Structures are given as C-alpha cells and as structure tokens.
Tab-separated table of C-alpha atoms and ligand atoms in Angstrom:
chain	number	residue	atom	x	y	z
A	360	MET	CA	-34.726	-77.836	64.884
A	361	HIS	CA	-33.307	-79.333	61.823
A	362	LEU	CA	-32.477	-83.511	61.814
A	363	SER	CA	-30.147	-82.820	58.903
A	364	ASP	CA	-28.039	-80.390	61.146
A	365	ALA	CA	-28.470	-82.520	64.750
A	366	THR	CA	-26.608	-85.593	65.921
A	367	TRP	CA	-28.693	-88.408	66.796
A	368	THR	CA	-27.682	-87.172	70.977
A	369	ASP	CA	-29.177	-83.684	69.797
A	370	ALA	CA	-32.194	-85.087	68.633
A	371	ASP	CA	-32.463	-87.693	71.791
A	372	ASP	CA	-32.441	-84.272	73.954
A	373	LEU	CA	-35.562	-83.034	72.269
A	374	ASP	CA	-39.068	-83.044	74.269
A	375	THR	CA	-41.826	-82.481	71.634
A	376	ASP	CA	-44.326	-84.488	69.824
A	377	LEU	CA	-44.191	-82.170	67.094
A	378	ALA	CA	-42.479	-82.345	63.402
A	379	LEU	CA	-42.895	-80.788	60.471
A	380	LEU	CA	-41.880	-82.472	56.974
A	381	PRO	CA	-41.273	-80.587	54.091
A	382	VAL	CA	-42.305	-81.970	50.827
A	383	GLY	CA	-41.540	-80.274	47.675
A	384	SER	CA	-40.707	-81.638	43.604
A	385	THR	CA	-38.349	-81.767	41.272
A	386	GLU	CA	-39.460	-80.210	38.064
A	387	GLN	CA	-39.685	-77.408	35.749
A	388	HIS	CA	-40.210	-73.954	37.200
A	389	GLY	CA	-39.524	-72.194	33.419
A	390	PRO	CA	-36.511	-70.428	32.275
A	391	HIS	CA	-36.019	-68.581	35.454
A	392	ALA	CA	-36.173	-70.668	38.668
A	393	PRO	CA	-34.146	-74.252	39.900
A	394	LEU	CA	-36.087	-77.633	39.543
A	395	ALA	CA	-35.746	-77.377	43.122
A	396	THR	CA	-38.081	-74.481	43.715
A	397	ASP	CA	-40.902	-76.296	45.420
A	398	ALA	CA	-38.715	-78.227	47.910
A	399	LEU	CA	-37.091	-75.088	48.631
A	400	ASN	CA	-39.602	-73.010	49.498
A	401	ALA	CA	-41.593	-75.651	51.310
A	402	GLU	CA	-38.478	-76.026	53.626
A	403	ALA	CA	-37.899	-72.517	54.105
A	404	VAL	CA	-41.744	-72.201	54.850
A	405	ALA	CA	-40.918	-75.403	57.162
A	406	ASP	CA	-38.099	-73.088	59.165
A	407	ALA	CA	-40.351	-69.811	58.991
A	408	GLY	CA	-43.138	-71.392	60.898
A	409	ALA	CA	-40.649	-73.414	63.510
A	410	ALA	CA	-38.937	-70.171	64.143
A	411	ALA	CA	-42.623	-68.320	64.412
A	412	TYR	CA	-44.074	-71.231	66.891
A	413	ASP	CA	-43.523	-70.854	70.571
A	414	GLY	CA	-41.860	-74.477	71.652
A	415	GLU	CA	-39.822	-77.081	70.320
A	416	VAL	CA	-40.580	-78.682	66.860
A	417	VAL	CA	-38.994	-81.219	64.701
A	418	VAL	CA	-38.132	-80.226	60.789
A	419	ALA	CA	-37.261	-83.401	58.848
A	420	PRO	CA	-35.428	-83.387	56.028
A	421	PRO	CA	-37.629	-82.485	52.444
A	422	VAL	CA	-38.918	-84.940	50.310
A	423	THR	CA	-37.785	-83.920	46.725
A	424	VAL	CA	-39.735	-85.740	44.229
A	425	GLY	CA	-43.325	-85.910	44.089
A	426	VAL	CA	-45.947	-86.255	41.691
A	427	SER	CA	-45.111	-84.175	39.094
A	428	GLU	CA	-45.794	-86.539	35.670
A	429	GLU	CA	-47.715	-83.443	34.580
A	430	HIS	CA	-44.530	-81.526	33.770
A	431	ARG	CA	-42.854	-84.479	31.892
A	432	GLN	CA	-42.150	-82.960	28.644
A	433	PHE	CA	-39.987	-80.412	30.142
A	434	THR	CA	-36.299	-81.814	30.717
A	435	GLY	CA	-35.165	-82.495	34.284
A	436	THR	CA	-38.488	-82.942	35.768
A	437	LEU	CA	-38.807	-86.185	37.932
A	438	TRP	CA	-41.678	-87.822	39.199
A	439	VAL	CA	-42.901	-90.957	41.114
A	440	SER	CA	-46.740	-92.446	41.159
A	441	PRO	CA	-49.211	-90.987	43.638
A	442	ASP	CA	-48.848	-94.525	45.199
A	443	THR	CA	-45.043	-94.482	45.694
A	444	PHE	CA	-45.586	-91.031	47.247
A	445	ARG	CA	-48.095	-91.717	49.756
A	446	ARG	CA	-46.097	-94.730	50.404
A	447	TYR	CA	-43.029	-93.111	51.274
A	448	VAL	CA	-44.759	-90.013	53.153
A	449	ARG	CA	-46.612	-92.635	55.402
A	450	GLU	CA	-43.399	-94.560	56.314
A	451	THR	CA	-41.633	-91.314	56.728
A	452	VAL	CA	-44.089	-90.224	59.275
A	453	ALA	CA	-43.969	-93.802	60.886
A	454	SER	CA	-40.362	-93.711	61.807
A	455	LEU	CA	-40.779	-89.787	62.843
A	456	ALA	CA	-43.347	-91.278	64.732
A	457	HIS	CA	-41.317	-94.206	66.433
A	458	HIS	CA	-39.057	-91.372	67.957
A	459	GLY	CA	-42.110	-89.810	69.520
A	460	TRP	CA	-42.659	-86.777	67.288
A	461	ASP	CA	-45.951	-88.566	66.295
A	462	ARG	CA	-47.994	-85.046	65.081
A	463	VAL	CA	-46.659	-83.921	62.029
A	464	VAL	CA	-47.711	-81.032	59.563
A	465	LEU	CA	-46.913	-82.270	56.012
A	466	VAL	CA	-45.476	-78.949	54.671
A	467	ASN	CA	-46.079	-78.988	50.669
A	468	GLY	CA	-44.789	-76.569	48.222
A	469	HIS	CA	-46.386	-78.426	45.477
A	470	GLY	CA	-50.027	-78.410	43.880
A	471	GLY	CA	-49.716	-81.959	42.155
A	472	ASN	CA	-49.055	-83.226	45.529
A	473	VAL	CA	-52.093	-82.105	47.208
A	474	ALA	CA	-54.831	-84.551	46.628
A	475	ALA	CA	-52.347	-87.437	47.587
A	476	LEU	CA	-51.364	-85.743	50.854
A	477	ARG	CA	-54.749	-85.065	51.893
A	478	GLU	CA	-55.286	-88.649	51.125
A	479	VAL	CA	-52.447	-89.898	53.032
A	480	ALA	CA	-52.916	-88.074	55.563
A	481	GLY	CA	-56.195	-89.540	56.201
A	482	THR	CA	-54.763	-93.146	56.359
A	483	ILE	CA	-52.215	-92.018	58.925
A	484	THR	CA	-54.429	-90.320	61.024
A	485	ARG	CA	-56.990	-93.459	60.738
A	486	ASP	CA	-54.501	-96.369	60.942
A	487	ASP	CA	-51.419	-95.659	62.093
A	488	ASP	CA	-49.872	-94.431	65.302
A	489	ALA	CA	-49.485	-90.904	64.421
A	490	TYR	CA	-51.551	-88.044	63.342
A	491	ALA	CA	-50.560	-85.897	59.909
A	492	VAL	CA	-52.255	-82.995	58.424
A	493	PRO	CA	-51.517	-81.350	55.540
A	494	PHE	CA	-50.393	-77.658	55.131
A	495	THR	CA	-49.740	-76.201	51.543
A	496	TRP	CA	-48.055	-72.712	51.952
A	497	PHE	CA	-49.539	-70.848	49.180
A	498	GLU	CA	-52.932	-71.791	50.019
A	499	ALA	CA	-52.203	-70.000	53.720
A	500	VAL	CA	-50.999	-66.491	52.567
A	501	GLY	CA	-54.131	-64.408	52.443
A	502	ASP	CA	-55.229	-62.026	49.421
A	503	HIS	CA	-51.957	-63.320	47.481
A	504	ALA	CA	-53.324	-67.070	47.194
A	505	GLY	CA	-55.175	-65.665	44.224
A	506	ASP	CA	-52.233	-64.902	42.509
A	507	MET	CA	-50.859	-68.722	42.299
A	508	GLY	CA	-49.833	-70.038	38.932
A	509	HIS	CA	-46.584	-71.939	38.077
A	510	ALA	CA	-42.970	-70.338	38.752
A	511	GLY	CA	-45.121	-67.410	38.794
A	512	PRO	CA	-45.571	-64.395	40.873
A	513	LEU	CA	-45.683	-66.108	44.214
A	514	GLU	CA	-43.149	-68.752	44.131
A	515	THR	CA	-40.468	-66.563	42.236
A	516	ALA	CA	-40.808	-63.786	44.947
A	517	LEU	CA	-40.551	-66.414	47.364
A	518	LEU	CA	-37.268	-67.518	46.133
A	519	ARG	CA	-35.997	-64.187	45.763
A	520	HIS	CA	-36.064	-63.533	49.428
A	521	VAL	CA	-34.989	-67.010	50.468
A	522	TYR	CA	-32.664	-67.951	47.775
A	523	PRO	CA	-31.571	-65.017	45.299
A	524	ASP	CA	-29.075	-66.252	43.863
A	525	LEU	CA	-31.190	-69.163	42.075
A	526	VAL	CA	-33.699	-66.989	39.896
A	527	ARG	CA	-31.923	-66.018	36.624
A	528	GLU	CA	-32.931	-62.579	36.784
A	529	GLU	CA	-31.841	-62.024	32.953
A	530	ARG	CA	-34.394	-64.629	32.105
A	531	VAL	CA	-37.522	-63.263	33.823
A	532	ASP	CA	-38.834	-61.147	30.957
A	533	GLU	CA	-38.309	-64.208	28.592
A	534	ALA	CA	-39.898	-66.096	31.430
A	535	ARG	CA	-43.150	-63.792	30.959
A	536	GLU	CA	-43.206	-63.771	27.525
A	537	GLY	CA	-43.778	-67.452	27.336
A	538	ALA	CA	-46.048	-68.012	30.141
A	539	SER	CA	-49.550	-68.972	30.091
A	540	ASP	CA	-52.048	-66.678	32.169
A	541	GLY	CA	-53.955	-69.560	33.799
A	542	TRP	CA	-53.563	-73.298	34.767
A	543	GLY	CA	-55.532	-75.571	32.174
A	544	GLU	CA	-57.653	-75.526	29.665
A	545	TRP	CA	-61.362	-75.056	30.782
A	546	VAL	CA	-64.331	-75.823	29.527
A	547	SER	CA	-67.955	-75.765	31.396
A	548	HIS	CA	-65.183	-76.055	34.642
A	549	ALA	CA	-63.895	-79.311	33.455
A	550	ASN	CA	-59.952	-78.956	32.653
A	551	LEU	CA	-59.180	-80.420	29.049
A	552	ALA	CA	-55.644	-80.509	29.385
A	553	VAL	CA	-53.409	-83.367	31.267
A	554	ASP	CA	-50.184	-82.109	30.751
A	555	SER	CA	-48.793	-78.729	31.420
A	556	ALA	CA	-47.295	-78.317	28.000
A	557	GLU	CA	-50.469	-78.049	26.493
A	558	PHE	CA	-51.658	-74.798	27.505
A	559	THR	CA	-47.882	-73.303	28.628
A	560	GLU	CA	-44.729	-72.839	26.184
A	561	ASN	CA	-42.207	-72.955	28.817
A	562	GLY	CA	-43.727	-73.799	31.891
A	563	VAL	CA	-44.766	-70.550	33.322
A	564	VAL	CA	-48.042	-69.946	34.383
A	565	GLY	CA	-48.633	-66.408	35.804
A	566	ASP	CA	-46.240	-63.223	35.689
A	567	PRO	CA	-42.952	-63.918	37.382
A	568	THR	CA	-41.907	-60.291	37.109
A	569	ALA	CA	-44.959	-59.634	39.805
A	570	GLY	CA	-43.263	-60.662	42.609
A	571	ASP	CA	-40.271	-59.020	43.840
A	572	GLU	CA	-38.156	-59.815	47.037
A	573	ARG	CA	-40.300	-57.748	49.189
A	574	ARG	CA	-43.443	-59.579	48.251
A	575	GLY	CA	-41.501	-62.678	49.397
A	576	GLU	CA	-40.562	-61.621	52.353
A	577	GLU	CA	-44.518	-60.698	53.185
A	578	LEU	CA	-45.326	-64.074	51.982
A	579	LEU	CA	-42.885	-66.258	53.990
A	580	ASP	CA	-44.243	-63.943	57.285
A	581	LEU	CA	-47.906	-64.740	56.282
A	582	ALA	CA	-47.061	-68.917	55.584
A	583	GLY	CA	-44.577	-69.171	58.731
A	584	ALA	CA	-47.177	-67.237	60.762
A	585	ALA	CA	-49.867	-69.201	59.735
A	586	LEU	CA	-47.792	-72.539	60.130
A	587	ALA	CA	-47.111	-71.490	63.395
A	588	ALA	CA	-50.834	-71.294	64.651
A	589	LEU	CA	-51.356	-74.564	62.778
A	590	LEU	CA	-48.491	-76.258	65.051
A	591	ASP	CA	-50.474	-74.800	68.035
A	592	ALA	CA	-53.623	-76.312	66.969
A	593	VAL	CA	-51.998	-79.886	66.086
A	594	GLU	CA	-50.104	-79.828	69.709
A	595	SER	CA	-53.483	-79.091	71.758
A	596	ARG	CA	-55.598	-81.520	69.603
A	597	ASP	CA	-57.462	-84.375	71.230
A	598	VAL	CA	-56.550	-86.559	68.269
A	599	ARG	CA	-58.377	-89.951	69.179
A	600	LEU	CA	-61.032	-90.418	66.388
A	601	PRO	CA	-64.432	-91.503	67.248
A	602	ASP	CA	-65.307	-95.288	66.387
A	603	HIS	CA	-68.817	-94.584	66.114
A	604	ARG	CA	-71.707	-92.156	66.787
B	383	ZN	ZN1	-44.050	-74.632	41.952
C-alpha cells in the first residue's frame, strides 16, 4: 500500500511490520532523461517488489534529494550532505517504526547514496527500535548489472518502460555521443576525479541507446523479484543483535 494515496484509516487497518522507503536523487541524467530519474526508478522498483511479495507491505513516499554533489556542475542538480541525508533517512524510518512498520528496506536508485545508506542502516539497526536494510536496484539485476553507467543503458531502459514520455528520444543519439565509457578516471585502482564533469561532457556514462523498453521490463521484473525475496528474508529474520560473543 502506498502511503501517499492511503488515508490514515487505511494505514491503520494494515497488519504488517514491513515497509519500503524509496530513495532517489534530483540530479542531472544527461540531455535525454529527467532530473528525477533515480527517484522515479526507485519508486517503480519498490512498487514492483511490493506487487511480487506475497504479503502486505507499506510503500513510503520517496526521498527525492540525496547525496549528489558530484553532479553540481550540471544545472538543476540538488544535494544535501551525507550527514543531513543520513539523519533524514534515520528519522523517516523512526516514524515508520512508530506505527509498527519497523522492518524497512531502503530501496535505492542512486549510486552516490550507497555508502551513506549502508552506514545509516547499521546505525538504525544497532541503536534504534527498527531494522533497516539497503537495497540498490541496479545491483540486483543479474548480468545486466555490469552495464550500469549513469543515465546509460539500464536507467534509460527502465525509464522507457515505466515513464516512456519522460525520455527525450530525439536527444538520445546526442546523449550517446557526449557520454564517457566508464565512471571516473582511474590510475592504480584509484579514481582521480571528484566530480562527474571531469570525465563526462554531457553527464552520461554508458550508451543509452543500448536500453530499449523490453530491457527495461526485464530489469523491473528482476529487481522486483529480488526485492520480494529480500522482503521474505527481512520478515522472517531474527533481528536481535548479539550483545557479546
Ligand atoms: Zn541515476
């Protein structure tokens, strides 16, 4: 059930301790895809996971500004510090837990959020009255995962499937031409670059023409199934942490 559409009385009738919190960003996704790409995709995957799961689960509204300062040279990109982001996610999870939805999967659509989500999930589980697990959809799509760029084949494919009108098809060739092949500038396994503008001309990494609508449908099926399996494991897990060994 989507909290955004539900009334409080609908929410009150629910009998589950599971919630999904979609987490995205508002940041450049090349000349062809919207700034909201990561939040839209995270929410679509959360919906697919909730639909594939055999049981009730609350879907919270998405966190739409994340850890995106690495895209600051591209107009429209918004960001908060990792500190602010972790606190916001932590307090949002605490309010879900207040209503009894205290096993929460953080359904993430943005690579820049990954480190902060891992940290805050640990803090929540150790110190708060809730259990939180981060899940990043593009890591849970089998062999496709190796093609993840930025506004590249995977993100563009998923958008084409869930929000086709938001992909500017007439600019996809241009998006490919200004793209870089990989994320960062690597020497000796170290990334010399801090911001994406150092290695991509138009913000794109990877080939967005390599992700058609059918691929997007497959990605959504794979990520939704992986999320449903995760919900099963989260539901049945003994979440009490050992004090000592
Ligand atoms: Zn993205």
